[in-house]
Short mmCIF file of C-alpha atoms in Angstrom, two decimals:
data_model
loop_
_atom_site.label_atom_id
_atom_site.label_comp_id
_atom_site.label_asym_id
_atom_site.label_seq_id
_atom_site.Cartn_x
_atom_site.Cartn_y
_atom_site.Cartn_z
CA UNK A 1 27.94 -12.99 -180.38
CA UNK A 2 26.92 -14.76 -183.58
CA UNK A 3 25.19 -12.57 -186.17
CA UNK A 4 22.12 -14.15 -187.80
CA UNK A 5 21.27 -13.25 -191.39
CA UNK A 6 17.56 -12.52 -191.03
CA UNK A 7 15.62 -9.35 -191.80
CA UNK A 8 13.75 -7.81 -188.89
CA UNK A 9 9.93 -7.98 -188.96
CA UNK A 10 9.95 -10.64 -191.70
CA UNK A 11 8.28 -14.05 -191.50
CA UNK A 12 11.69 -15.67 -191.03
CA UNK A 13 12.46 -13.22 -188.23
CA UNK A 14 9.28 -14.14 -186.34
CA UNK A 15 10.13 -17.83 -186.68
CA UNK A 16 13.67 -17.22 -185.46
CA UNK A 17 12.43 -15.27 -182.44
CA UNK A 18 10.12 -18.13 -181.45
CA UNK A 19 13.16 -20.40 -181.29
CA UNK A 20 14.65 -18.69 -178.26
CA UNK A 21 14.42 -15.92 -175.69
CA UNK A 22 14.64 -12.44 -177.22
CA UNK A 23 15.54 -9.22 -175.45
CA UNK A 24 11.96 -7.93 -175.46
CA UNK A 25 10.97 -11.04 -173.48
CA UNK A 26 13.29 -10.21 -170.58
CA UNK A 27 10.92 -7.90 -168.70
CA UNK A 28 8.03 -10.33 -169.27
CA UNK A 29 9.94 -13.29 -167.86
CA UNK A 30 11.06 -11.21 -164.87
CA UNK A 31 7.42 -10.27 -164.23
CA UNK A 32 7.98 -6.54 -164.66
CA UNK A 33 6.09 -6.02 -167.92
CA UNK A 34 2.61 -4.45 -167.63
CA UNK A 35 1.71 -5.76 -171.09
CA UNK A 36 2.20 -9.51 -170.79
CA UNK A 37 2.68 -12.20 -168.14
CA UNK A 38 5.14 -15.12 -168.24
CA UNK A 39 2.22 -17.51 -168.67
CA UNK A 40 0.90 -15.55 -171.63
CA UNK A 41 4.33 -15.48 -173.28
CA UNK A 42 4.75 -19.21 -172.64
CA UNK A 43 1.39 -19.91 -174.28
CA UNK A 44 2.22 -17.79 -177.31
CA UNK A 45 5.56 -19.51 -177.88
CA UNK A 46 4.01 -22.94 -177.36
CA UNK A 47 1.28 -22.08 -179.86
CA UNK A 48 -1.59 -22.65 -177.42
CA UNK A 49 -2.47 -18.95 -177.22
CA UNK A 50 -2.88 -16.51 -180.11
CA UNK A 51 -0.15 -13.93 -180.61
CA UNK A 52 -1.39 -10.35 -180.54
CA UNK A 53 -1.06 -8.66 -183.92
CA UNK A 54 0.68 -5.38 -183.12
CA UNK A 55 1.34 -4.42 -186.73
CA UNK A 56 -1.66 -2.07 -186.77
CA UNK A 57 -1.09 -0.66 -183.29
CA UNK A 58 -0.65 3.11 -183.81
CA UNK A 59 2.23 3.40 -181.34
CA UNK A 60 4.04 0.43 -182.83
CA UNK A 61 3.72 2.02 -186.26
CA UNK A 62 4.80 5.35 -184.76
CA UNK A 63 7.96 3.69 -183.47
CA UNK A 64 8.72 2.01 -186.80
CA UNK A 65 8.36 5.34 -188.63
CA UNK A 66 10.56 7.33 -186.25
CA UNK A 67 13.21 4.69 -185.46
CA UNK A 68 15.41 5.56 -188.49
CA UNK A 69 15.42 9.24 -187.51
CA UNK A 70 16.38 8.33 -183.95
CA UNK A 71 19.19 6.09 -185.19
CA UNK A 72 20.47 8.82 -187.52
CA UNK A 73 20.45 11.32 -184.65
CA UNK A 74 22.36 8.88 -182.45
CA UNK A 75 24.96 8.22 -185.14
CA UNK A 76 25.56 11.94 -185.65
CA UNK A 77 25.58 12.70 -181.92
CA UNK A 78 28.02 9.90 -181.08
CA UNK A 79 29.98 9.96 -184.35
CA UNK A 80 29.41 6.27 -184.98
CA UNK A 81 27.51 3.83 -187.17
CA UNK A 82 24.73 1.74 -185.59
CA UNK A 83 23.72 -1.30 -187.65
CA UNK A 84 20.32 -2.95 -187.01
CA UNK A 85 21.15 -6.67 -186.85
CA UNK A 86 19.96 -9.90 -185.25
CA UNK A 87 22.27 -12.09 -183.19
CA UNK A 88 22.53 -14.99 -180.77
CA UNK A 89 24.71 -15.32 -177.72
CA UNK A 90 27.96 -17.18 -178.37
CA UNK A 91 27.53 -18.78 -174.93
CA UNK A 92 23.97 -20.05 -175.46
CA UNK A 93 22.18 -19.64 -178.80
CA UNK A 94 18.80 -19.68 -177.04
CA UNK A 95 19.57 -16.15 -175.81
CA UNK A 96 18.84 -13.82 -178.75
CA UNK A 97 18.43 -10.17 -179.62
CA UNK A 98 17.19 -7.99 -182.46
CA UNK A 99 19.25 -4.83 -182.13
CA UNK A 100 18.00 -1.43 -183.22
CA UNK A 101 21.69 -0.83 -183.68
CA UNK A 102 25.15 -2.15 -182.84
CA UNK A 103 27.80 0.57 -182.94
CA UNK A 104 31.45 0.11 -183.89
CA UNK A 105 32.51 -0.83 -180.34
CA UNK A 106 29.93 -3.61 -180.21
CA UNK A 107 27.62 -1.73 -177.86
CA UNK A 108 23.87 -2.20 -178.39
CA UNK A 109 21.45 0.62 -179.12
CA UNK A 110 17.80 0.34 -178.10
CA UNK A 111 15.41 3.00 -179.41
CA UNK A 112 12.02 3.86 -177.95
CA UNK A 113 9.59 6.39 -179.44
CA UNK A 114 6.95 6.82 -176.72
CA UNK A 115 3.89 9.03 -176.51
CA UNK A 116 4.32 12.62 -175.33
CA UNK A 117 3.15 11.85 -171.79
CA UNK A 118 5.48 8.85 -171.45
CA UNK A 119 8.36 10.85 -172.92
CA UNK A 120 7.75 13.62 -170.39
CA UNK A 121 7.80 11.01 -167.62
CA UNK A 122 11.27 9.97 -168.79
CA UNK A 123 12.45 13.60 -168.95
CA UNK A 124 11.22 14.38 -165.45
CA UNK A 125 11.85 11.12 -163.58
CA UNK A 126 14.84 9.78 -165.52
CA UNK A 127 15.86 6.37 -164.11
CA UNK A 128 12.76 6.31 -161.89
CA UNK A 129 10.47 6.64 -164.92
CA UNK A 130 8.26 3.78 -166.02
CA UNK A 131 9.96 3.64 -169.40
CA UNK A 132 13.48 3.30 -168.04
CA UNK A 133 12.49 0.63 -165.50
CA UNK A 134 10.55 -1.31 -168.14
CA UNK A 135 13.32 -1.37 -170.75
CA UNK A 136 16.33 -1.74 -168.46
CA UNK A 137 16.16 -5.58 -168.56
CA UNK A 138 15.92 -5.47 -172.36
CA UNK A 139 19.16 -3.49 -172.62
CA UNK A 140 20.95 -5.74 -170.12
CA UNK A 141 19.84 -8.74 -172.19
CA UNK A 142 21.26 -7.09 -175.32
CA UNK A 143 24.50 -6.32 -173.49
CA UNK A 144 24.73 -10.01 -172.55
CA UNK A 145 24.16 -11.16 -176.14
CA UNK A 146 26.66 -8.65 -177.53
CA UNK A 147 29.23 -9.32 -174.81
CA UNK A 148 29.45 -5.56 -174.37
CA UNK A 149 30.51 -3.42 -171.43
CA UNK A 150 27.51 -1.09 -171.81
CA UNK A 151 24.52 -0.22 -173.97
CA UNK A 152 22.47 2.81 -174.99
CA UNK A 153 18.77 3.35 -174.33
CA UNK A 154 17.44 6.25 -176.40
CA UNK A 155 14.01 7.81 -175.93
CA UNK A 156 13.17 9.77 -179.06
CA UNK A 157 10.42 12.33 -179.64
CA UNK A 158 10.14 14.29 -182.90
CA UNK A 159 9.36 17.53 -181.05
CA UNK A 160 11.88 17.30 -178.22
CA UNK A 161 15.55 16.59 -177.65
CA UNK A 162 16.20 12.85 -177.28
CA UNK A 163 17.04 11.41 -173.88
CA UNK A 164 19.95 8.96 -173.78
CA UNK A 165 20.80 6.57 -170.95
CA UNK A 166 24.25 5.00 -171.05
CA UNK A 167 23.57 1.77 -169.19
CA UNK A 168 26.59 -0.02 -167.75
CA UNK A 169 26.79 -3.79 -167.76
CA UNK A 170 25.51 -5.23 -164.47
CA UNK A 171 26.80 -8.80 -164.20
CA UNK A 172 24.80 -9.73 -161.10
CA UNK A 173 21.58 -8.65 -162.80
CA UNK A 174 22.52 -10.44 -166.02
CA UNK A 175 23.29 -13.68 -164.16
CA UNK A 176 19.94 -13.55 -162.38
CA UNK A 177 18.10 -12.65 -165.59
CA UNK A 178 19.70 -15.39 -167.69
CA UNK A 179 18.91 -17.99 -165.01
CA UNK A 180 15.26 -16.94 -165.10
CA UNK A 181 15.21 -16.91 -168.90
CA UNK A 182 16.72 -20.39 -169.18
CA UNK A 183 14.29 -21.71 -166.57
CA UNK A 184 11.47 -20.20 -168.62
CA UNK A 185 12.77 -21.78 -171.81
CA UNK A 186 12.92 -25.15 -170.07
CA UNK A 187 9.20 -24.74 -169.34
CA UNK A 188 8.60 -23.97 -173.01
CA UNK A 189 10.45 -27.14 -174.00
CA UNK A 190 8.73 -29.41 -171.46
CA UNK A 191 5.26 -27.89 -171.76
CA UNK A 192 5.12 -27.10 -168.05
CA UNK A 193 3.35 -23.76 -167.73
CA UNK A 194 4.61 -20.97 -165.46
CA UNK A 195 2.31 -19.99 -162.58
CA UNK A 196 -0.56 -17.76 -163.62
CA UNK A 197 -1.12 -14.27 -162.28
CA UNK A 198 -4.65 -14.32 -160.77
CA UNK A 199 -5.10 -10.62 -161.52
CA UNK A 200 -3.92 -10.71 -165.15
CA UNK A 201 -4.26 -14.24 -166.55
CA UNK A 202 -7.50 -16.06 -167.31
CA UNK A 203 -8.66 -18.81 -164.99
CA UNK A 204 -9.06 -22.12 -166.82
CA UNK A 205 -11.03 -24.87 -165.05
CA UNK A 206 -9.44 -28.30 -164.92
CA UNK A 207 -10.35 -31.86 -163.92
CA UNK A 208 -13.53 -32.12 -161.82
CA UNK A 209 -14.01 -28.35 -161.75
CA UNK A 210 -14.06 -28.39 -165.54
CA UNK A 211 -17.15 -30.62 -165.48
CA UNK A 212 -18.91 -28.28 -163.06
CA UNK A 213 -17.93 -25.28 -165.17
CA UNK A 214 -19.24 -26.93 -168.34
CA UNK A 215 -22.57 -27.72 -166.69
CA UNK A 216 -23.01 -24.16 -165.42
CA UNK A 217 -21.94 -22.77 -168.80
CA UNK A 218 -24.59 -24.86 -170.53
CA UNK A 219 -27.23 -23.70 -168.03
CA UNK A 220 -26.20 -20.07 -168.45
CA UNK A 221 -26.50 -20.22 -172.23
CA UNK A 222 -30.00 -21.67 -171.93
CA UNK A 223 -31.02 -19.02 -169.39
CA UNK A 224 -29.62 -16.27 -171.61
CA UNK A 225 -31.60 -17.60 -174.57
CA UNK A 226 -34.77 -17.48 -172.45
CA UNK A 227 -33.85 -13.98 -171.28
CA UNK A 228 -33.43 -12.72 -174.86
CA UNK A 229 -36.87 -14.04 -175.78
CA UNK A 230 -38.39 -12.50 -172.64
CA UNK A 231 -36.76 -9.13 -173.34
CA UNK A 232 -38.12 -9.17 -176.87
CA UNK A 233 -41.60 -9.75 -175.45
CA UNK A 234 -41.10 -6.95 -172.92
CA UNK A 235 -39.98 -4.61 -175.70
CA UNK A 236 -43.13 -5.32 -177.71
CA UNK A 237 -45.31 -4.86 -174.62
CA UNK A 238 -43.63 -1.52 -173.80
CA UNK A 239 -44.20 -0.26 -177.33
CA UNK A 240 -47.86 -1.31 -177.19
CA UNK A 241 -48.23 0.31 -173.76
CA UNK A 242 -46.82 3.62 -175.02
CA UNK A 243 -49.17 3.56 -178.03
CA UNK A 244 -52.21 2.98 -175.82
CA UNK A 245 -51.03 5.67 -173.38
CA UNK A 246 -50.78 8.20 -176.20
CA UNK A 247 -54.30 7.32 -177.35
CA UNK A 248 -55.64 7.86 -173.81
CA UNK A 249 -53.80 11.19 -173.47
CA UNK A 250 -55.31 12.32 -176.77
CA UNK A 251 -58.78 11.58 -175.41
CA UNK A 252 -58.09 13.83 -172.37
CA UNK A 253 -58.01 17.01 -174.45
CA UNK A 254 -56.84 19.92 -172.28
CA UNK A 255 -57.10 18.09 -168.95
CA UNK A 256 -53.87 17.44 -167.04
CA UNK A 257 -55.27 14.42 -165.16
CA UNK A 258 -57.79 11.66 -165.74
CA UNK A 259 -59.15 8.71 -163.77
CA UNK A 260 -61.55 6.02 -164.99
CA UNK A 261 -61.85 2.21 -165.24
CA UNK A 262 -58.84 1.70 -162.99
CA UNK A 263 -56.60 3.93 -165.10
CA UNK A 264 -55.06 7.14 -163.70
CA UNK A 265 -53.12 9.58 -165.87
CA UNK A 266 -51.32 12.76 -164.82
CA UNK A 267 -49.41 15.00 -167.20
CA UNK A 268 -46.50 17.07 -165.79
CA UNK A 269 -43.22 18.74 -166.73
CA UNK A 270 -40.02 17.29 -165.23
CA UNK A 271 -36.77 19.28 -164.95
CA UNK A 272 -33.71 17.83 -166.63
CA UNK A 273 -30.82 16.55 -164.54
CA UNK A 274 -27.85 18.82 -163.80
CA UNK A 275 -24.49 18.01 -165.35
CA UNK A 276 -22.46 18.59 -162.19
CA UNK A 277 -19.14 17.83 -163.91
CA UNK A 278 -19.83 20.59 -166.44
CA UNK A 279 -20.71 22.94 -163.58
CA UNK A 280 -17.43 22.14 -161.82
CA UNK A 281 -15.45 22.67 -165.03
CA UNK A 282 -17.15 26.06 -165.48
CA UNK A 283 -15.73 27.25 -162.15
CA UNK A 284 -12.41 25.40 -162.43
CA UNK A 285 -11.34 24.65 -166.04
CA UNK A 286 -8.23 22.84 -164.79
CA UNK A 287 -10.23 20.43 -162.67
CA UNK A 288 -8.91 16.91 -163.20
CA UNK A 289 -10.11 13.43 -162.31
CA UNK A 290 -7.55 13.42 -159.49
CA UNK A 291 -9.35 16.36 -157.87
CA UNK A 292 -12.66 14.51 -158.12
CA UNK A 293 -11.17 11.69 -156.08
CA UNK A 294 -11.86 13.47 -152.78
CA UNK A 295 -15.58 13.52 -153.60
CA UNK A 296 -15.90 10.05 -155.07
CA UNK A 297 -17.98 7.58 -153.09
CA UNK A 298 -16.52 4.24 -152.11
CA UNK A 299 -16.41 1.77 -154.96
CA UNK A 300 -17.48 -1.84 -154.89
CA UNK A 301 -16.70 -5.08 -156.62
CA UNK A 302 -18.39 -5.86 -159.91
CA UNK A 303 -18.62 -8.96 -162.07
CA UNK A 304 -18.89 -8.66 -165.85
CA UNK A 305 -20.33 -11.79 -167.45
CA UNK A 306 -20.05 -12.34 -171.20
CA UNK A 307 -21.57 -15.32 -172.99
CA UNK A 308 -20.42 -16.46 -176.43
CA UNK A 309 -23.39 -18.48 -177.63
CA UNK A 310 -21.38 -19.90 -180.54
CA UNK A 311 -18.57 -21.22 -178.35
CA UNK A 312 -18.44 -24.55 -176.59
CA UNK A 313 -16.66 -25.15 -173.33
CA UNK A 314 -12.94 -25.48 -174.08
CA UNK A 315 -13.73 -26.53 -177.65
CA UNK A 316 -15.87 -29.43 -176.44
CA UNK A 317 -19.59 -29.86 -175.87
CA UNK A 318 -20.94 -30.64 -172.43
CA UNK A 319 -21.49 -34.27 -173.41
CA UNK A 320 -17.91 -34.54 -174.67
CA UNK A 321 -16.58 -33.12 -171.42
CA UNK A 322 -18.60 -35.59 -169.40
CA UNK A 323 -17.49 -38.46 -171.63
CA UNK A 324 -13.88 -37.51 -170.96
CA UNK A 325 -14.43 -37.82 -167.24
CA UNK A 326 -16.50 -41.05 -167.18
CA UNK A 327 -14.62 -43.91 -165.65
CA UNK A 328 -12.43 -41.50 -163.71
CA UNK A 329 -12.33 -40.98 -159.98
CA UNK A 330 -15.44 -38.77 -160.04
CA UNK A 331 -17.78 -41.30 -161.70
#
């Protein structure tokens, strides 16, 4: 392990992390992270996709605030000193880690400060919990960088006793993980993107399909503009209709119905709808969404369409897209 003199969460630290594969990338590259896909990570490192700013995320800030307390608890509990450092593997400098702590025997410490519900999941399900399974690759990556025989994964909650997992080095897992990480880094270097996840990554049209997409996008923006104008007209007409209706009702005096000149009016009282969820909660205060599942009707597919009228297709106008393709095999 080669220690790198860079402060965590500084500008220099972010630049250093982009120069290799860090421990937090391990689960992403292995496809086990629910937060990010390999393609998304590849795009962020390549600079073709924006990097999410997590500095204002409440749980990220929660972790930053409580991490020193968790480290202090660990040091007292294990009678050791855990130094937060950054380092690169002595075997391959591309493999990197920002340690929450390295104790005197060279074993890494990874600290997590989850929400109460996620902490309870760890307490109850232990190694089968989502948290343990998500962060296991991260700790194995840190073990590989440190050249250690084991590492510590600590789940800390200010209102409960911390949960500590002493994770032994698993060479077969590390070999597999490092192979995947180096393959991923080769893709970063060559610009060859990893396969996209159809359920999590955005579809991006290419080649001939891109031309079709651009044409439909242009049509859709025009139709939406017409729709906005039509809806504005409808709104005005509805307001005028309600005004005229009120004038006619005023002319009726005490009558509940009227009919003349092709206009029929009936006044009546309509009962309000019943809030059935509130009724159910009245009889069963502990009723949860899971209990509602037995009474839920079958769902169906939906498509949500959003149009950004200020955006052009892939940063190019329709004419520019067509110009790109002229002279190609489609024209």
